[in-house]
Amino acid sequence: MTRPLARLPGAPARLFPRQGVTCPYCFASVAPQRILFRCRGQAGRRQGCAPVLDEKLAAYTGSTAGASLPPVFAAPGRKGRADCPECGVPTGNRACPECHNPLPSAYCDSPGRIVALVGAKNAGKSTYIAVLLHELMNRVGTELDASLVACDDRTIERYKRDFARPLLEERRLLPTTASAATGPREPLVYLLTRTRRGRWSRARNDSLALVLFDTAGEDLRSREVTDLHLRYLEAADAIIFLVDPLELPGARAGVSDTVPEPRGPGDDPDSEPLNIIARVTDALRQRHGTRPGEPLPVPVAVALTKIDALRPDLLRQSALRRSRAGTGVLDLDDREAVNEQVRALLHEWQAGQLDTYLGQQYAEHALFGLSALGGVPEDGRVGAGGVRPHRAEDPLLWLLYRFGMLDGVRPGGP
C-alpha cells in the first residue's frame, strides 16, 4: 500500500507575514521599525552625501573593498521611503541594522521566505545551484511568469565567476566546495517574484527570498561548525536536501556500468546522508523549540541527484523518466508518482530509514529524483551533449506550492 504525501491533496500553506524581517545575509531577525535606510548619495548634479567607510558592512564581507558607500540612517522602517537627515534627498534603499547589507524593498514589503540547500560532499550542490538558477532565469521563469533578480552585485559576480562561466559556458565540472572554516564565503541571495493572475481578481505578486549557500560536506560533520558557519539553516523556512544515490548502501546494483565506483562505504560516516540530515534537524529543533518526537513545521524536499547514472532498464517504466509538463502549475498526480518511485528505490537500496526518519521528524516532506547535468561527465568536463537538466526545478516548485505561490492540479480527475 502506498503512503500519500503529507497534506499534498489539501490546501497548501499560505505565505503569512513575519513578525519581523530575517536578513538573508546575516540571518538576524529585525523588527520592521529597526530597518535602516541608506542615502542615495551623489550622482550627476544631484546633491547627496559623500561615500564613507561602512565598518559594519566591511566586517561582514571581510574587506573594505566596496564598503565605501553613502551613510545609513534610522527612520520608520515600515515606510517605503525616507529623507536623509544630512542631505534631505529621499531614498527607498533599505539596509539591515546588524550587517548593513541591502534589504530589497520587495523582500521587506512581502512575506518572503528563505530556502536553504544542504547536501553531503558528493551530492553535486554547486552544480545544482548553477543549473537551478539558470533554469529559473530562463525556461522555468518564463513558464511561471516569474523573475529572478540578484539582491546585490556580489551575488551577480559570484554566480558568473564560480558557477555559470565554468559550467555553462566552458563546460568544466565545478570543483568540490572548500570548507567555510578556511575563509569567509557568502550566500547567493536572489528574490524570486511571481505574478499571479486570477480570473476575476487583480494580478498580485508573491516573492520568495532564495538564499543558496554551497556548503562543503565537512561543514556539516560537527555541531560546532554548523553553529559557526551555517546559521542560515536556523533561519530557513524550507530545506532542500541533495542526496547522491551512489552514497547509499545498496544503490550500486542499479547504477550503469559506465559510472565509476564511488568511494567505499563507511569511509566517511560523518558525511552519510542520514547523519547530515540528523545534524540539520537538531539545529532546526533548537530554533523552533520543538520537543523530540514533535514534527518540525519546516517543509523538506529530499532529492536523489544524478539519476542519469541509474540503469536505463530501472527507469524505463518509472515516473522519474518522464519530463515534467511545463504548464505553470504543479501536477499533483505526477508529484505523487515520483514520490512513491523514489521511496521504493530508497527501500530497495537499504536506505528506507532515511524516509522513515524524515516522516518522524518533519510535518511534511517530499521525495524527488533529478539530474542537473542530464548525462555522465567525462574527464572533468560536461558530457558531449552539454548541460541537459532533467527535473532539476521539481523541489523548488513543490516548495512554491507549499507556500501558496503555485497552484496544484490533478489532470486525471479530482
Coordinates of C-alpha atoms in Angstrom, one line a residue, residues 13-411:
A13 CA 0.2 26.6 3.3
R14 CA -0.2 30.3 2.6
L15 CA 2.6 32.9 2.9
F16 CA 1.9 34.6 6.2
P17 CA 3.6 37.8 7.2
R18 CA 6.5 37.5 9.6
Q19 CA 6.7 39.3 12.9
G20 CA 9.9 40.8 11.6
V21 CA 12.3 40.6 8.6
T22 CA 15.0 38.0 8.5
C23 CA 18.1 39.4 6.9
P24 CA 19.1 37.0 4.0
Y25 CA 22.8 37.8 4.7
C26 CA 23.4 37.6 8.4
F27 CA 20.1 36.0 9.2
A28 CA 19.3 38.4 12.1
S29 CA 15.6 38.8 12.8
V30 CA 14.8 42.5 12.5
A31 CA 11.7 44.3 13.6
P32 CA 10.4 46.5 10.7
Q33 CA 10.8 49.7 12.7
R34 CA 14.5 49.0 13.1
I35 CA 15.3 48.7 9.4
L36 CA 17.7 51.3 8.3
F37 CA 17.8 53.4 5.1
R38 CA 20.9 54.2 3.0
C39 CA 21.3 57.6 1.4
R40 CA 21.3 57.6 -2.4
G41 CA 24.4 59.7 -2.4
Q42 CA 25.7 62.0 -5.1
A43 CA 25.0 61.3 -8.7
G44 CA 25.5 63.8 -11.6
R45 CA 24.0 67.1 -10.5
R46 CA 22.1 65.6 -7.6
Q47 CA 23.2 66.7 -4.2
G48 CA 23.7 63.9 -1.7
C49 CA 26.0 62.5 1.0
A50 CA 29.6 61.5 0.0
P51 CA 30.6 57.9 0.5
V52 CA 32.1 56.9 3.8
L53 CA 33.6 53.6 5.0
D54 CA 30.8 51.4 6.3
E55 CA 32.6 49.5 9.1
K56 CA 29.7 47.0 9.7
L57 CA 29.5 46.1 6.0
A58 CA 33.3 45.8 5.8
A59 CA 33.2 43.5 8.9
Y60 CA 30.6 41.3 7.2
T61 CA 32.4 41.0 3.9
G62 CA 35.9 40.8 5.5
S63 CA 37.1 43.6 3.2
T64 CA 36.9 47.3 2.9
A65 CA 36.6 46.9 -0.9
G66 CA 33.2 48.0 -2.0
A67 CA 32.3 49.1 1.6
S68 CA 32.6 52.8 1.0
L69 CA 29.0 53.9 0.5
P70 CA 26.7 56.8 1.4
P71 CA 25.7 56.5 5.1
V72 CA 22.8 54.7 6.6
F73 CA 20.3 56.3 8.9
A74 CA 17.4 55.3 11.1
A75 CA 13.8 56.1 10.1
P76 CA 10.4 54.3 10.4
G77 CA 11.2 51.1 8.5
R78 CA 7.6 50.4 7.8
K79 CA 7.6 53.2 5.3
G80 CA 9.0 52.6 1.8
R81 CA 10.9 55.9 1.7
A82 CA 12.6 58.3 4.0
D83 CA 14.5 61.6 3.7
C84 CA 18.2 61.5 4.6
P85 CA 18.7 63.7 7.7
E86 CA 22.0 65.1 6.3
C87 CA 21.3 66.0 2.7
G88 CA 17.5 65.8 2.6
V89 CA 17.5 63.5 -0.5
P90 CA 14.6 60.9 -0.4
T91 CA 15.7 57.3 -0.6
G92 CA 14.0 53.9 -0.8
N93 CA 17.2 51.9 -0.2
R94 CA 16.9 49.9 3.0
A95 CA 19.6 48.1 4.9
C96 CA 19.9 45.6 7.7
P97 CA 20.8 47.3 11.0
E98 CA 23.1 44.4 12.0
C99 CA 25.3 43.9 8.9
H100 CA 24.3 46.9 6.7
N101 CA 23.7 44.7 3.7
P102 CA 20.8 45.9 1.4
L103 CA 17.3 44.7 2.1
P104 CA 15.3 44.7 -1.2
S105 CA 12.0 46.6 -1.0
A106 CA 10.0 43.6 -2.3
Y107 CA 11.6 41.4 0.4
C108 CA 10.8 43.8 3.2
D109 CA 7.2 44.5 2.0
S110 CA 6.1 41.0 1.2
P111 CA 6.2 37.7 3.2
G112 CA 9.4 36.4 1.6
R113 CA 10.8 33.0 2.6
I114 CA 14.4 31.6 2.9
V115 CA 15.1 28.3 1.2
A116 CA 18.4 26.5 2.3
L117 CA 20.2 24.0 0.3
V118 CA 22.0 21.2 2.1
G119 CA 23.9 18.1 0.9
A120 CA 26.8 15.8 1.6
K121 CA 30.2 16.1 0.0
N122 CA 29.5 14.3 -3.3
A123 CA 25.8 15.4 -3.8
G124 CA 26.6 18.0 -6.5
K125 CA 25.4 21.1 -4.7
S126 CA 27.4 23.6 -6.7
T127 CA 26.4 22.1 -10.0
Y128 CA 22.8 22.0 -8.9
I129 CA 22.9 25.7 -7.8
A130 CA 24.3 26.7 -11.2
V131 CA 21.7 24.8 -13.2
L132 CA 18.7 25.7 -11.0
L133 CA 19.4 29.4 -11.2
H134 CA 19.9 29.2 -14.9
E135 CA 16.6 27.4 -15.3
L136 CA 14.8 30.0 -13.2
M137 CA 16.3 32.8 -15.2
N138 CA 15.2 31.2 -18.4
R139 CA 12.8 28.3 -19.2
V140 CA 11.2 27.8 -15.8
G141 CA 11.0 31.5 -15.1
T142 CA 9.1 32.1 -18.4
E143 CA 6.8 29.2 -17.6
L144 CA 5.9 30.6 -14.1
D145 CA 5.7 34.3 -15.2
A146 CA 8.5 34.9 -12.6
S147 CA 11.6 37.0 -12.4
L148 CA 14.7 36.1 -10.5
V149 CA 16.8 39.1 -9.5
A150 CA 20.1 39.1 -7.6
C151 CA 19.9 41.2 -4.4
D152 CA 23.4 42.6 -4.7
D153 CA 26.4 43.0 -7.1
R154 CA 28.4 40.4 -5.1
T155 CA 25.8 37.7 -5.9
I156 CA 25.8 38.7 -9.6
E157 CA 29.6 38.5 -9.8
R158 CA 29.9 35.3 -7.8
Y159 CA 27.3 33.4 -9.9
K160 CA 29.0 34.4 -13.1
R161 CA 32.6 33.6 -11.9
D162 CA 32.1 30.5 -9.8
F163 CA 29.0 28.9 -11.4
A164 CA 27.8 30.0 -14.8
R165 CA 31.0 30.7 -16.6
P166 CA 32.9 27.4 -15.8
L167 CA 29.9 25.1 -16.0
L168 CA 27.6 26.5 -18.6
E169 CA 30.0 28.3 -20.9
E170 CA 33.3 26.4 -20.6
R171 CA 31.6 23.1 -19.7
R172 CA 34.0 22.4 -16.9
L173 CA 32.9 20.5 -13.8
L174 CA 32.8 22.6 -10.7
P175 CA 35.4 21.8 -8.0
T176 CA 34.5 20.5 -4.6
T177 CA 33.4 23.3 -2.3
A178 CA 36.1 24.4 0.1
S179 CA 35.2 24.4 3.8
A180 CA 33.9 27.6 5.2
A181 CA 36.4 27.2 8.0
T182 CA 39.2 28.1 5.5
G183 CA 37.7 31.5 4.9
P184 CA 34.5 33.6 4.7
R185 CA 32.1 32.6 2.0
E186 CA 28.8 34.4 1.2
P187 CA 25.5 33.0 0.1
L188 CA 23.9 33.7 -3.2
V189 CA 20.8 35.8 -2.5
Y190 CA 18.0 36.2 -5.0
L191 CA 14.5 37.5 -5.0
L192 CA 12.0 35.3 -6.9
T193 CA 8.9 37.2 -7.7
R194 CA 5.9 35.6 -9.4
T195 CA 2.9 37.3 -10.8
R196 CA -0.4 35.6 -10.1
R197 CA -3.4 36.4 -12.3
G198 CA -6.8 35.3 -11.1
R199 CA -9.7 35.1 -13.4
W200 CA -11.7 37.7 -11.6
S201 CA -9.2 39.3 -9.3
R202 CA -6.3 41.8 -10.0
A203 CA -2.8 40.4 -10.5
R204 CA -0.7 40.2 -7.4
N205 CA 3.0 39.5 -6.8
D206 CA 4.3 36.9 -4.4
S207 CA 8.0 36.8 -3.5
L208 CA 10.5 34.3 -2.2
A209 CA 14.0 35.0 -0.9
L210 CA 16.1 32.2 -2.4
V211 CA 19.3 32.0 -0.3
L212 CA 21.7 29.4 -1.6
F213 CA 24.8 28.5 0.3
D214 CA 27.0 25.9 -1.3
T215 CA 28.0 24.2 1.9
A216 CA 31.0 21.9 1.9
G217 CA 30.3 18.4 3.2
E218 CA 32.8 18.7 6.0
D219 CA 31.0 21.8 7.3
L220 CA 28.2 19.6 8.4
R221 CA 30.3 17.0 10.2
S222 CA 30.2 18.6 13.6
R223 CA 27.7 20.6 15.7
E224 CA 30.4 23.3 16.3
V225 CA 31.0 24.0 12.7
T226 CA 27.3 24.0 12.0
D227 CA 26.7 26.7 14.6
L228 CA 29.6 28.8 13.4
H229 CA 29.2 28.8 9.6
L230 CA 25.6 27.7 8.8
R231 CA 23.3 30.0 10.8
Y232 CA 21.2 30.2 7.7
L233 CA 19.8 26.7 8.5
E234 CA 18.1 28.0 11.6
A235 CA 16.6 30.9 9.6
A236 CA 15.4 28.6 6.8
D237 CA 11.7 28.4 6.1
A238 CA 12.3 25.3 3.9
I239 CA 15.1 22.9 3.2
I240 CA 16.3 21.2 0.0
F241 CA 18.4 18.1 0.8
L242 CA 20.5 16.7 -2.0
V243 CA 21.5 13.0 -1.8
D244 CA 23.9 11.3 -4.1
P245 CA 22.4 7.8 -4.7
L246 CA 25.9 6.4 -5.2
E247 CA 26.4 7.0 -1.5
L248 CA 23.5 4.8 -0.5
P249 CA 24.4 1.2 0.7
G250 CA 22.5 -0.9 -2.0
A251 CA 22.3 1.5 -4.9
R252 CA 25.3 0.2 -6.9
A253 CA 23.3 -2.6 -8.4
G254 CA 21.0 0.0 -10.0
V255 CA 23.9 2.1 -11.5
S256 CA 25.0 2.0 -15.1
D257 CA 28.3 0.1 -15.7
T258 CA 29.8 3.2 -17.2
V259 CA 29.7 5.1 -13.9
P260 CA 32.9 4.9 -11.8
E261 CA 32.8 3.2 -8.5
P262 CA 32.1 5.5 -5.6
R263 CA 34.3 5.6 -2.5
G264 CA 34.0 2.6 -0.2
P265 CA 31.0 2.5 2.2
G266 CA 31.8 3.6 5.7
D267 CA 34.9 5.6 4.7
D268 CA 33.4 8.8 6.0
P269 CA 30.3 8.1 8.1
D270 CA 30.0 11.7 9.2
S271 CA 29.0 12.7 5.7
E272 CA 26.5 9.9 5.1
P273 CA 23.1 11.4 4.1
L274 CA 21.2 10.3 7.2
N275 CA 23.8 11.8 9.5
I276 CA 23.9 15.1 7.7
I277 CA 20.1 15.3 7.9
A278 CA 20.1 14.4 11.6
R279 CA 22.5 17.3 12.4
V280 CA 20.5 19.8 10.4
T281 CA 17.3 18.5 12.2
D282 CA 19.0 19.2 15.6
A283 CA 19.7 22.8 14.5
L284 CA 16.2 23.3 13.4
R285 CA 14.8 21.9 16.6
Q286 CA 16.8 24.4 18.6
R287 CA 15.4 27.3 16.5
H288 CA 11.8 26.2 16.7
G289 CA 11.9 24.9 20.3
T290 CA 10.2 21.6 19.4
R291 CA 10.4 18.6 21.6
P292 CA 11.9 15.2 20.4
G293 CA 9.1 13.4 18.5
E294 CA 7.2 16.6 17.7
P295 CA 7.2 17.2 13.9
L296 CA 9.1 20.2 12.7
P297 CA 7.0 22.7 10.7
V298 CA 9.7 23.2 8.1
P299 CA 8.8 21.6 4.7
V300 CA 11.7 19.4 3.4
A301 CA 12.4 18.4 -0.1
V302 CA 14.8 15.5 -0.4
A303 CA 16.2 14.9 -3.9
L304 CA 18.3 12.0 -5.3
T305 CA 20.7 13.6 -7.7
K306 CA 22.5 12.1 -10.7
I307 CA 19.6 9.8 -11.6
D308 CA 21.0 9.8 -15.1
A309 CA 23.6 7.4 -13.7
L310 CA 20.9 4.7 -13.0
R311 CA 20.5 1.8 -15.4
P312 CA 18.1 2.6 -18.3
D313 CA 16.1 -0.6 -17.6
L314 CA 15.5 0.6 -14.0
L315 CA 13.8 3.8 -15.2
R316 CA 12.0 2.5 -18.3
Q317 CA 8.6 2.4 -16.7
S318 CA 9.5 4.9 -14.0
A319 CA 7.8 8.2 -13.3
L320 CA 11.4 9.6 -12.9
R321 CA 11.9 9.1 -16.7
R322 CA 9.1 11.4 -17.6
S323 CA 9.7 15.1 -18.3
R324 CA 7.6 17.5 -16.3
A325 CA 4.8 19.2 -18.2
G326 CA 5.7 22.9 -18.3
T327 CA 2.2 24.3 -17.6
G328 CA 2.9 26.7 -14.8
V329 CA 1.2 24.5 -12.2
L330 CA 2.1 21.5 -10.1
D331 CA 0.8 18.2 -11.4
L332 CA -0.2 16.5 -8.1
D333 CA -0.6 13.1 -9.8
D334 CA 2.9 13.3 -11.2
R335 CA 4.2 14.5 -7.9
E336 CA 2.8 11.6 -6.0
A337 CA 4.1 9.1 -8.6
V338 CA 7.6 10.4 -8.4
N339 CA 7.5 10.4 -4.6
E340 CA 6.4 6.8 -4.5
Q341 CA 9.1 5.8 -7.1
V342 CA 11.9 7.4 -5.0
R343 CA 10.5 5.9 -1.8
A344 CA 10.6 2.4 -3.4
L345 CA 14.2 3.0 -4.6
L346 CA 15.3 4.0 -1.1
H347 CA 13.8 0.9 0.4
E348 CA 15.3 -1.3 -2.4
W349 CA 18.7 0.3 -1.7
Q350 CA 18.6 -0.4 2.0
A351 CA 18.1 3.3 2.7
G352 CA 14.5 3.1 3.8
Q353 CA 15.4 4.5 7.2
L354 CA 16.0 7.8 5.5
D355 CA 12.4 8.1 4.5
T356 CA 11.3 6.8 7.9
Y357 CA 13.4 9.4 9.8
L358 CA 12.0 12.2 7.7
G359 CA 8.5 11.1 8.3
Q360 CA 9.1 11.0 12.1
Q361 CA 10.9 14.4 12.3
Y362 CA 9.0 16.7 9.8
A363 CA 5.4 17.5 9.4
E364 CA 5.8 17.3 5.6
H365 CA 8.5 16.1 3.3
A366 CA 8.6 15.0 -0.3
L367 CA 11.0 12.9 -2.3
F368 CA 12.4 13.7 -5.8
G369 CA 14.8 12.4 -8.4
L370 CA 16.7 14.8 -10.7
S371 CA 19.8 15.3 -12.8
A372 CA 21.5 18.6 -13.0
L373 CA 23.7 17.7 -15.9
G374 CA 21.5 15.2 -17.7
G375 CA 24.4 12.9 -18.5
V376 CA 27.5 11.3 -17.0
P377 CA 30.6 13.7 -17.2
E378 CA 33.8 12.6 -18.8
D379 CA 37.4 13.6 -17.7
G380 CA 36.3 16.5 -15.6
R381 CA 34.0 18.0 -18.3
V382 CA 30.3 18.0 -19.1
G383 CA 29.3 15.2 -21.5
A384 CA 29.2 15.7 -25.2
G385 CA 25.5 16.6 -25.2
G386 CA 26.1 19.6 -22.9
V387 CA 24.1 20.5 -19.8
R388 CA 20.7 19.0 -20.2
P389 CA 18.9 19.2 -16.8
H390 CA 16.1 16.8 -16.0
R391 CA 13.5 17.9 -13.4
A392 CA 16.1 20.0 -11.5
E393 CA 13.3 22.5 -10.7
D394 CA 11.0 20.0 -9.1
P395 CA 11.9 20.5 -5.4
L396 CA 11.5 24.3 -5.7
L397 CA 8.2 24.0 -7.5
W398 CA 6.9 21.8 -4.7
L399 CA 8.0 24.4 -2.1
L400 CA 6.3 27.2 -4.1
Y401 CA 3.2 25.1 -4.0
R402 CA 3.5 24.6 -0.2
F403 CA 4.0 28.4 0.2
G404 CA 0.8 29.1 -1.8
M405 CA 2.8 30.6 -4.7
L406 CA 1.9 27.8 -7.2
D407 CA -1.4 26.1 -7.9
G408 CA -1.7 22.3 -7.8
V409 CA -3.9 20.4 -10.3
R410 CA -4.9 16.8 -10.9
P411 CA -5.2 16.3 -14.7

